[in-house]
Coordinates of N, CA, C and O and ligand atoms in Angstrom, one line a residue:
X117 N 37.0 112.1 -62.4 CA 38.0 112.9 -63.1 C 38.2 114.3 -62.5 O 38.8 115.1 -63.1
X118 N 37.7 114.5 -61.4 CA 37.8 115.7 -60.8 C 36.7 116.5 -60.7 O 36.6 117.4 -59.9
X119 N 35.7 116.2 -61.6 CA 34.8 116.9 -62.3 C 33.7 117.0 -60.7 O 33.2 116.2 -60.0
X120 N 33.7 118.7 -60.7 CA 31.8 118.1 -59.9 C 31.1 118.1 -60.6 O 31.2 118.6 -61.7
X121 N 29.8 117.4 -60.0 CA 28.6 116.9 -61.0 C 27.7 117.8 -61.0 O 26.7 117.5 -61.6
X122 N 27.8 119.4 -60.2 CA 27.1 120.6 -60.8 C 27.7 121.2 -61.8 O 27.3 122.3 -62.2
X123 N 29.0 120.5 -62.4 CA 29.9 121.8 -63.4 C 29.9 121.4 -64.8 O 30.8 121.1 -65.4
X124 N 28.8 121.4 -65.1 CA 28.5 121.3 -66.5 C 29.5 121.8 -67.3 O 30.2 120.9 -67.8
X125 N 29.7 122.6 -67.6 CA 30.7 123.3 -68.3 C 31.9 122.1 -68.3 O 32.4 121.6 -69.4
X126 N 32.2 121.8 -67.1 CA 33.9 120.8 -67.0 C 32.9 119.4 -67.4 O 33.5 118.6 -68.1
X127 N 31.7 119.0 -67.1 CA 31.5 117.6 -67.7 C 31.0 117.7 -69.5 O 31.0 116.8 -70.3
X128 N 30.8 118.9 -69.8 CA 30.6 118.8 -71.4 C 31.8 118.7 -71.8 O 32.1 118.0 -72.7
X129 N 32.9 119.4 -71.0 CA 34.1 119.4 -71.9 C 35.1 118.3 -71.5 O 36.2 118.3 -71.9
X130 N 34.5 117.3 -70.9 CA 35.1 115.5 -70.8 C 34.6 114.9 -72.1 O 35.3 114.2 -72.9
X131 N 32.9 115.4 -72.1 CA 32.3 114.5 -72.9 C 33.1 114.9 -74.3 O 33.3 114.1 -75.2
X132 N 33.3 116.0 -74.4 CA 33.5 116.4 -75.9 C 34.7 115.0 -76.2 O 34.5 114.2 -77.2
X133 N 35.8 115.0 -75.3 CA 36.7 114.0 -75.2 C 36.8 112.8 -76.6 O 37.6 112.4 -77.3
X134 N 34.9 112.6 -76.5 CA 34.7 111.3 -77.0 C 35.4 111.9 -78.4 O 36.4 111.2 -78.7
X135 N 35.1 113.1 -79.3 CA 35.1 113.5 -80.5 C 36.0 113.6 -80.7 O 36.2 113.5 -81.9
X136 N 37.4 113.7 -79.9 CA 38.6 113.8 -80.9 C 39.6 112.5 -79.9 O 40.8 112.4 -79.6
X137 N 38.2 111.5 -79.8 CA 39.0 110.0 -79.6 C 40.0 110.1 -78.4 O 41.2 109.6 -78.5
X138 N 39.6 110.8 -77.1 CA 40.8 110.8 -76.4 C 42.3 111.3 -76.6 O 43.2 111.5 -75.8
X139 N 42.2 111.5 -77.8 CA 43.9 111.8 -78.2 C 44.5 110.4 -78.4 O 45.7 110.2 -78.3
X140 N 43.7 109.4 -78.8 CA 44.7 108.5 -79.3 C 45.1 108.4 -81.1 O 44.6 108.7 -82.1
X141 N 46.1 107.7 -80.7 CA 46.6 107.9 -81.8 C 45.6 107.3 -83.4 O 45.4 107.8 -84.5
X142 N 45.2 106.1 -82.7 CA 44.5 105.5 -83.7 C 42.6 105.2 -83.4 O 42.1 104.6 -82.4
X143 N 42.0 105.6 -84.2 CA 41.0 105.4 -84.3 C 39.4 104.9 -85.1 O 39.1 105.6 -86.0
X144 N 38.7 104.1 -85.0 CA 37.9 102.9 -85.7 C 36.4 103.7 -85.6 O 35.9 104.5 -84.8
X145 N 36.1 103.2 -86.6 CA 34.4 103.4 -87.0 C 34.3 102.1 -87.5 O 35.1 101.5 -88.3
X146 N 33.0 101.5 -86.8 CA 32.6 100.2 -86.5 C 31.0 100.3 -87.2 O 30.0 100.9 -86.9
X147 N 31.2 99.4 -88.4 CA 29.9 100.2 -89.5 C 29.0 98.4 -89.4 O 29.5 97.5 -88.7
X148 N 27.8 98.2 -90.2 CA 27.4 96.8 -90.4 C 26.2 97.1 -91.4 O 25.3 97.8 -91.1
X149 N 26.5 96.5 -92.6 CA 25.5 96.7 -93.7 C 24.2 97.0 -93.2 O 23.8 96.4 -92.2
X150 N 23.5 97.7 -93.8 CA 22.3 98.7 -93.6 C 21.0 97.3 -93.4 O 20.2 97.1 -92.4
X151 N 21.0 96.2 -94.9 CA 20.5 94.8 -95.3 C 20.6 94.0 -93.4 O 19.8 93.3 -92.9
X152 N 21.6 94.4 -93.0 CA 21.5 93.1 -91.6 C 20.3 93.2 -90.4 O 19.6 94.2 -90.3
X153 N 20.2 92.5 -89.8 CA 19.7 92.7 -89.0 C 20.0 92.4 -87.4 O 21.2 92.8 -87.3
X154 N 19.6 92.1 -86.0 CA 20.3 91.7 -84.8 C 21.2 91.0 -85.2 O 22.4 91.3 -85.1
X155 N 20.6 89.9 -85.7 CA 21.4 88.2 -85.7 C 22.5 88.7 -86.2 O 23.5 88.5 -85.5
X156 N 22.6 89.3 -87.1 CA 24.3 90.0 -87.5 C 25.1 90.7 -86.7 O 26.4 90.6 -86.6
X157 N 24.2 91.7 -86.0 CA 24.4 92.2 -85.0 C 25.2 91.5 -84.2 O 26.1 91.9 -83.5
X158 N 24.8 90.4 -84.2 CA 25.5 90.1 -82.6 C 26.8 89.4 -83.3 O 27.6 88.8 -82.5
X159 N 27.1 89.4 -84.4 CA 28.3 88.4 -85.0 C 29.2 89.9 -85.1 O 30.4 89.8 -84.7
X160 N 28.9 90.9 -85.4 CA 29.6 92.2 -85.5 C 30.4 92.4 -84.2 O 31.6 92.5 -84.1
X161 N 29.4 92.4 -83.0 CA 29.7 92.3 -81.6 C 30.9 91.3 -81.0 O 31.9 91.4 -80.2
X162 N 30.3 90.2 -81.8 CA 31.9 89.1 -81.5 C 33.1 89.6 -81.6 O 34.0 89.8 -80.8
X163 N 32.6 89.8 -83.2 CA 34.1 90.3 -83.7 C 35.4 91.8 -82.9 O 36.6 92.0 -82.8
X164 N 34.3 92.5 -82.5 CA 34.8 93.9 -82.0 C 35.6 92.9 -80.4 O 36.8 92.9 -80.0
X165 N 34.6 92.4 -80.1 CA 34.5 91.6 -78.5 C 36.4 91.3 -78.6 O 37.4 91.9 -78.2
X166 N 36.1 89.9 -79.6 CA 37.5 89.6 -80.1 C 39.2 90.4 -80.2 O 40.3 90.1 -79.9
X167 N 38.6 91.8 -81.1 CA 39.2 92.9 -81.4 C 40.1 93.1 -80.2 O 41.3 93.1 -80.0
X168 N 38.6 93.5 -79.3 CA 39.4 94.5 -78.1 C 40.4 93.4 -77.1 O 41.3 93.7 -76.5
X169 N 39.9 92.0 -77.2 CA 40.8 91.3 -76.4 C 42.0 91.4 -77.0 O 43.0 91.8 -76.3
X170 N 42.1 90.9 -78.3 CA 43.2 90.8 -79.1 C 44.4 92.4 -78.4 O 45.5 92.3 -78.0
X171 N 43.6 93.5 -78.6 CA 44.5 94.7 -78.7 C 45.1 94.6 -76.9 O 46.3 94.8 -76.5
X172 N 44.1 94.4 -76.2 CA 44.1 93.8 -74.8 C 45.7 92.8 -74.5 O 46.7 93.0 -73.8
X173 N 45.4 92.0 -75.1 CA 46.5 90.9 -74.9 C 47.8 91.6 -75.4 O 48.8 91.3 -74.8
X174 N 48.0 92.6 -76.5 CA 49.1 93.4 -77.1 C 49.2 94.5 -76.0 O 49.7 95.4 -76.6
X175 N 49.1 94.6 -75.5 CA 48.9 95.9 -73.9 C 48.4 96.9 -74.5 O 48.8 97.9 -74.0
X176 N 47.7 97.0 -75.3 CA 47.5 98.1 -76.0 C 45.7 98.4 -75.6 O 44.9 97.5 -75.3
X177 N 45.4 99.8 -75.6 CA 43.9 100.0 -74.7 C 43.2 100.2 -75.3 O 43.5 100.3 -76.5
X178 N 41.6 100.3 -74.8 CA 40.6 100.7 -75.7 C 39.2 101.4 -75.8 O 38.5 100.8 -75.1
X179 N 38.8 102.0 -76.2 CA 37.6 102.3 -75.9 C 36.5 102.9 -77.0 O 36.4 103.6 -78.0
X180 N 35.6 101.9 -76.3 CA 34.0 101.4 -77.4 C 33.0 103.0 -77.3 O 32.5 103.4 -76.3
X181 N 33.0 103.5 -78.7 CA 32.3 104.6 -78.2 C 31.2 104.8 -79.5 O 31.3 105.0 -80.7
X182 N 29.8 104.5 -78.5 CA 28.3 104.5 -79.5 C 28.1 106.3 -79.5 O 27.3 106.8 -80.2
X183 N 28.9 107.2 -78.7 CA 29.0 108.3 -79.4 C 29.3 108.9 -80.3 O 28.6 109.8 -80.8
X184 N 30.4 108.2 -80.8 CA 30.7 108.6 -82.0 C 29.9 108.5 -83.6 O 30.2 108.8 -84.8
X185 N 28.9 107.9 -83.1 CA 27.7 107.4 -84.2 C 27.0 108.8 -84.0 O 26.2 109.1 -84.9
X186 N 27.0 109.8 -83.1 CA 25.9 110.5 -83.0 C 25.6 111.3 -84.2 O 24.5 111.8 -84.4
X187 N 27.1 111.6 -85.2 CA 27.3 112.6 -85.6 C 27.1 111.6 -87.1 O 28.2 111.4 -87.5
X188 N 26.3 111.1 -87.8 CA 26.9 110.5 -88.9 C 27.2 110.7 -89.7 O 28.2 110.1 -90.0
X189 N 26.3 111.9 -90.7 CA 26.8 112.9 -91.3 C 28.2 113.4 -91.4 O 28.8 113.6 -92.5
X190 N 28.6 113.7 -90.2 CA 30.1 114.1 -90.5 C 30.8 112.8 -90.6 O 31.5 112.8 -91.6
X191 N 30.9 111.9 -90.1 CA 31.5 110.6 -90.1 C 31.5 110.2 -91.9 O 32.4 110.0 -92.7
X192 N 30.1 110.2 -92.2 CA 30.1 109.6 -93.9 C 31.1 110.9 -94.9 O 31.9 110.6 -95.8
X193 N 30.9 112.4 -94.6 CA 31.6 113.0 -95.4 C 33.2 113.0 -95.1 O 34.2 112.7 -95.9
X194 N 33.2 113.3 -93.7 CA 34.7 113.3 -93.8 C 35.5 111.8 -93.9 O 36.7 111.9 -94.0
X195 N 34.8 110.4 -93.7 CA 36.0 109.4 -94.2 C 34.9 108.3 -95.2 O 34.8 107.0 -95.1
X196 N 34.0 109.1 -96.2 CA 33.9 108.1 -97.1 C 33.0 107.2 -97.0 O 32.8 106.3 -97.9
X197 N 32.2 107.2 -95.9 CA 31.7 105.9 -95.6 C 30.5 105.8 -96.1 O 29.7 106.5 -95.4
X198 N 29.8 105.0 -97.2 CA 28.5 105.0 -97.9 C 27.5 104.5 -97.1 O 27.7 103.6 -96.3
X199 N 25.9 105.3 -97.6 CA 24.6 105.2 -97.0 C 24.5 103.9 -97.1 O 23.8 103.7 -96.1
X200 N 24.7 102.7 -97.5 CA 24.8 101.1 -97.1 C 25.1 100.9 -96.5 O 24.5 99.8 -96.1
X201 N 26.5 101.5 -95.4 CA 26.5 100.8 -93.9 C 25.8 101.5 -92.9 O 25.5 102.7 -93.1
X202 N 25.6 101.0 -91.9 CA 24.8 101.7 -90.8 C 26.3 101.5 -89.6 O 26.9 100.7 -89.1
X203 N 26.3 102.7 -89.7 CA 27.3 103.2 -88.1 C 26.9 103.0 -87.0 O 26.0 103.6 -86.4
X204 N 28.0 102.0 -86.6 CA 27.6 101.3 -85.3 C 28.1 101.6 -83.7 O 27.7 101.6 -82.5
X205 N 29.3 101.9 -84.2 CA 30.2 102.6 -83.2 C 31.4 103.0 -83.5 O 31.9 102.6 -84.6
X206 N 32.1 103.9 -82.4 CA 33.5 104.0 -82.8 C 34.1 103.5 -82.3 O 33.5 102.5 -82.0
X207 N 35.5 103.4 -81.7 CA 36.4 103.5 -80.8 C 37.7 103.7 -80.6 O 38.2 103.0 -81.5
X208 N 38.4 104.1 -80.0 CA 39.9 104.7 -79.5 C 40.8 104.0 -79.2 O 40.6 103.5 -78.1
X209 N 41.9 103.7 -79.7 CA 43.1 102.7 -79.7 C 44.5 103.6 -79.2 O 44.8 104.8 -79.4
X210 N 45.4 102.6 -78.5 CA 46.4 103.2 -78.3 C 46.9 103.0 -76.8 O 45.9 103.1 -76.1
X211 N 47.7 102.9 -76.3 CA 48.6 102.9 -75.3 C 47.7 103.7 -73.7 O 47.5 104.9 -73.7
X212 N 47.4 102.9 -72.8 CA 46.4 103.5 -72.1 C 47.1 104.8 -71.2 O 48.1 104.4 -70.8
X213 N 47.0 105.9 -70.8 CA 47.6 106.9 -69.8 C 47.5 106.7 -68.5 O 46.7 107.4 -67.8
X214 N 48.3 105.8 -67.9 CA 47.8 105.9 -66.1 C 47.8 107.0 -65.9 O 46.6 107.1 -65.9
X215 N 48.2 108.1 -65.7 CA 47.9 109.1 -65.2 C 46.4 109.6 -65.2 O 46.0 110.3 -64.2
X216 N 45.9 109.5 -65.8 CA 44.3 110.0 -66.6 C 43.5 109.2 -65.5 O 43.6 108.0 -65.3
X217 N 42.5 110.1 -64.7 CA 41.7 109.3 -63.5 C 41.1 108.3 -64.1 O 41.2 107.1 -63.7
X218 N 40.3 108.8 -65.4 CA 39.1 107.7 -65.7 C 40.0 106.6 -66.3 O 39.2 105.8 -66.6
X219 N 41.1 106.2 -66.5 CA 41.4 105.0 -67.1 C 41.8 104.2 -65.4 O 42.6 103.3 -65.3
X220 N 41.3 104.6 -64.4 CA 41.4 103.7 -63.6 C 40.0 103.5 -62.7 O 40.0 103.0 -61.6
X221 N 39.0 104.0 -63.5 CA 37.5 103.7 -63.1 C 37.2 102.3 -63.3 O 37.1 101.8 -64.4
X222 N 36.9 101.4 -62.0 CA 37.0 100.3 -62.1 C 35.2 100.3 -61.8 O 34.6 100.8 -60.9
X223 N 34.5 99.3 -63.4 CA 32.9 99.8 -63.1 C 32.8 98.4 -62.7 O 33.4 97.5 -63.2
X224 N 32.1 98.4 -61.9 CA 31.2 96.9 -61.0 C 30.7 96.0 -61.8 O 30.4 96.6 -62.8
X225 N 30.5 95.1 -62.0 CA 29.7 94.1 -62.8 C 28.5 93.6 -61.2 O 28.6 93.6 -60.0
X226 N 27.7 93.2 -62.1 CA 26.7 92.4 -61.3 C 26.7 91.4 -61.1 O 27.0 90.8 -62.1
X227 N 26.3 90.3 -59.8 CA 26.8 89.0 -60.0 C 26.2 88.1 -60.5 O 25.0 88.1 -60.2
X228 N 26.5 86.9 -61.5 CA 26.1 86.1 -62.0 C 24.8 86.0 -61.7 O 24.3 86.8 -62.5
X229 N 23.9 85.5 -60.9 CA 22.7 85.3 -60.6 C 21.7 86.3 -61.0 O 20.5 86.0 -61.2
X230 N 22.5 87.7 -61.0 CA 21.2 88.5 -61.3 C 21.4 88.7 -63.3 O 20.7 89.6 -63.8
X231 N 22.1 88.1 -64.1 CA 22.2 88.4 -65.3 C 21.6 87.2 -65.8 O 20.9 87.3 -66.8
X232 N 21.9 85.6 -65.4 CA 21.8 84.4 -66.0 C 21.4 83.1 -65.1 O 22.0 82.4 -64.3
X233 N 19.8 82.9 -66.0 CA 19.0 81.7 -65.4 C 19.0 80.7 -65.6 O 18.5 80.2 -66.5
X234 N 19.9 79.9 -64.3 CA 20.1 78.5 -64.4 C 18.8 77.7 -64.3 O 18.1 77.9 -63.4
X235 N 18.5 76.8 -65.2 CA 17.1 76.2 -65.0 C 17.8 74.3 -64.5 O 18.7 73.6 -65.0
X236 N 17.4 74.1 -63.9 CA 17.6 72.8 -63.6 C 16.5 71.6 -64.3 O 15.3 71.5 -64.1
X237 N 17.7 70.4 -65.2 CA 17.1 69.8 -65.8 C 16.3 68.7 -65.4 O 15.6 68.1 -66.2
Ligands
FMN28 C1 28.3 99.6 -76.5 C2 29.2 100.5 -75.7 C3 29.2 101.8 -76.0 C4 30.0 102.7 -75.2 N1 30.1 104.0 -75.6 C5 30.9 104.8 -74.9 C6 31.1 106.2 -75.3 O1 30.5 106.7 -76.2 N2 32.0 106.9 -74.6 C7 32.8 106.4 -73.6 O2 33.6 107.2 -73.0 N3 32.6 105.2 -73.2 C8 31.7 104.4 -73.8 N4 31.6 103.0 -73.4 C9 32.3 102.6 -72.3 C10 33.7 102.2 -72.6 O3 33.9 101.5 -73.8 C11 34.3 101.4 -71.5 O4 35.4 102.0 -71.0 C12 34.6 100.0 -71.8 O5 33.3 99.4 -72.2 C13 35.2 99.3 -70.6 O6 34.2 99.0 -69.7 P1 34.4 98.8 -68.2 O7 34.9 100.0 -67.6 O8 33.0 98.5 -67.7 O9 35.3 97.6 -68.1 C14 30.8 102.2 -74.2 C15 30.7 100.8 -73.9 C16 30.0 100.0 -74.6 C17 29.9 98.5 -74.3

């Protein structure tokens, strides 16, 4: 994004970014009853997984942010949300900005081999 990585000042004020959602128009808090545990966890995860394809397939963009959990406190007063769910994440909806460096940070994945063990039967 331009940023050098001794200028603190210009990288806190990307990160702040996360807090007012990029500027998109629409934005999600991703909660999962307090009672659950992983195994739910990972059905929550589907669902979001699902979400983002879905908004994906509508050209519409996205972004998954476990930042937004940092603050929860403000999250529960200012939209309501009761000490029974546990805040899981947020994230930022809306029409992606080519222009914006980081929406064209393309992050590496690792190859098959080093994530998943084929056992032969
Ligand atoms: C669990 C999770 C939490 C994330 N939290 C943040 C975040 O707080 N802020 C942020 O800018 N990106 C965050 N990201 C990264 C963006 O969501 C990222 O753009 C998105 O996962 C696309 O990933 P890719 O660039 O690897 O394809 C998070 C990603 C994941 C999977």
């Amino acid at each position: 994004m331009g940023i050098a990585r001794d200028d603190a000042a210009g990288r806190w004020a990307a990160q702040r970014r996360n807090w007012a959602f990029f500027g998109a128009p629409v934005a999600g808090v991703v909660c999962m009853h307090r009672d659950f545990g992983s195994v739910d966890a990972i059905g929550v995860g589907m669902f979001l997984q699902t979400l983002l394809l879905a908004l994906n397939e509508r050209g519409l963009g996205s972004c998954v942010q476990v930042s937004i959990g940092l603050y929860p406190d403000v999250l529960r007063e200012q939209l309501g949300i009761p000490d029974d769910l546990t805040i899981l994440c947020g994230m930022s909806i809306g029409y992606a900005d080519e222009a914006f460096p980081a929406n064209h940070v393309a992050t590496p994945r690792d190859p098959l081999c080093e994530n998943v063990v084929f056992l032969d039967a």
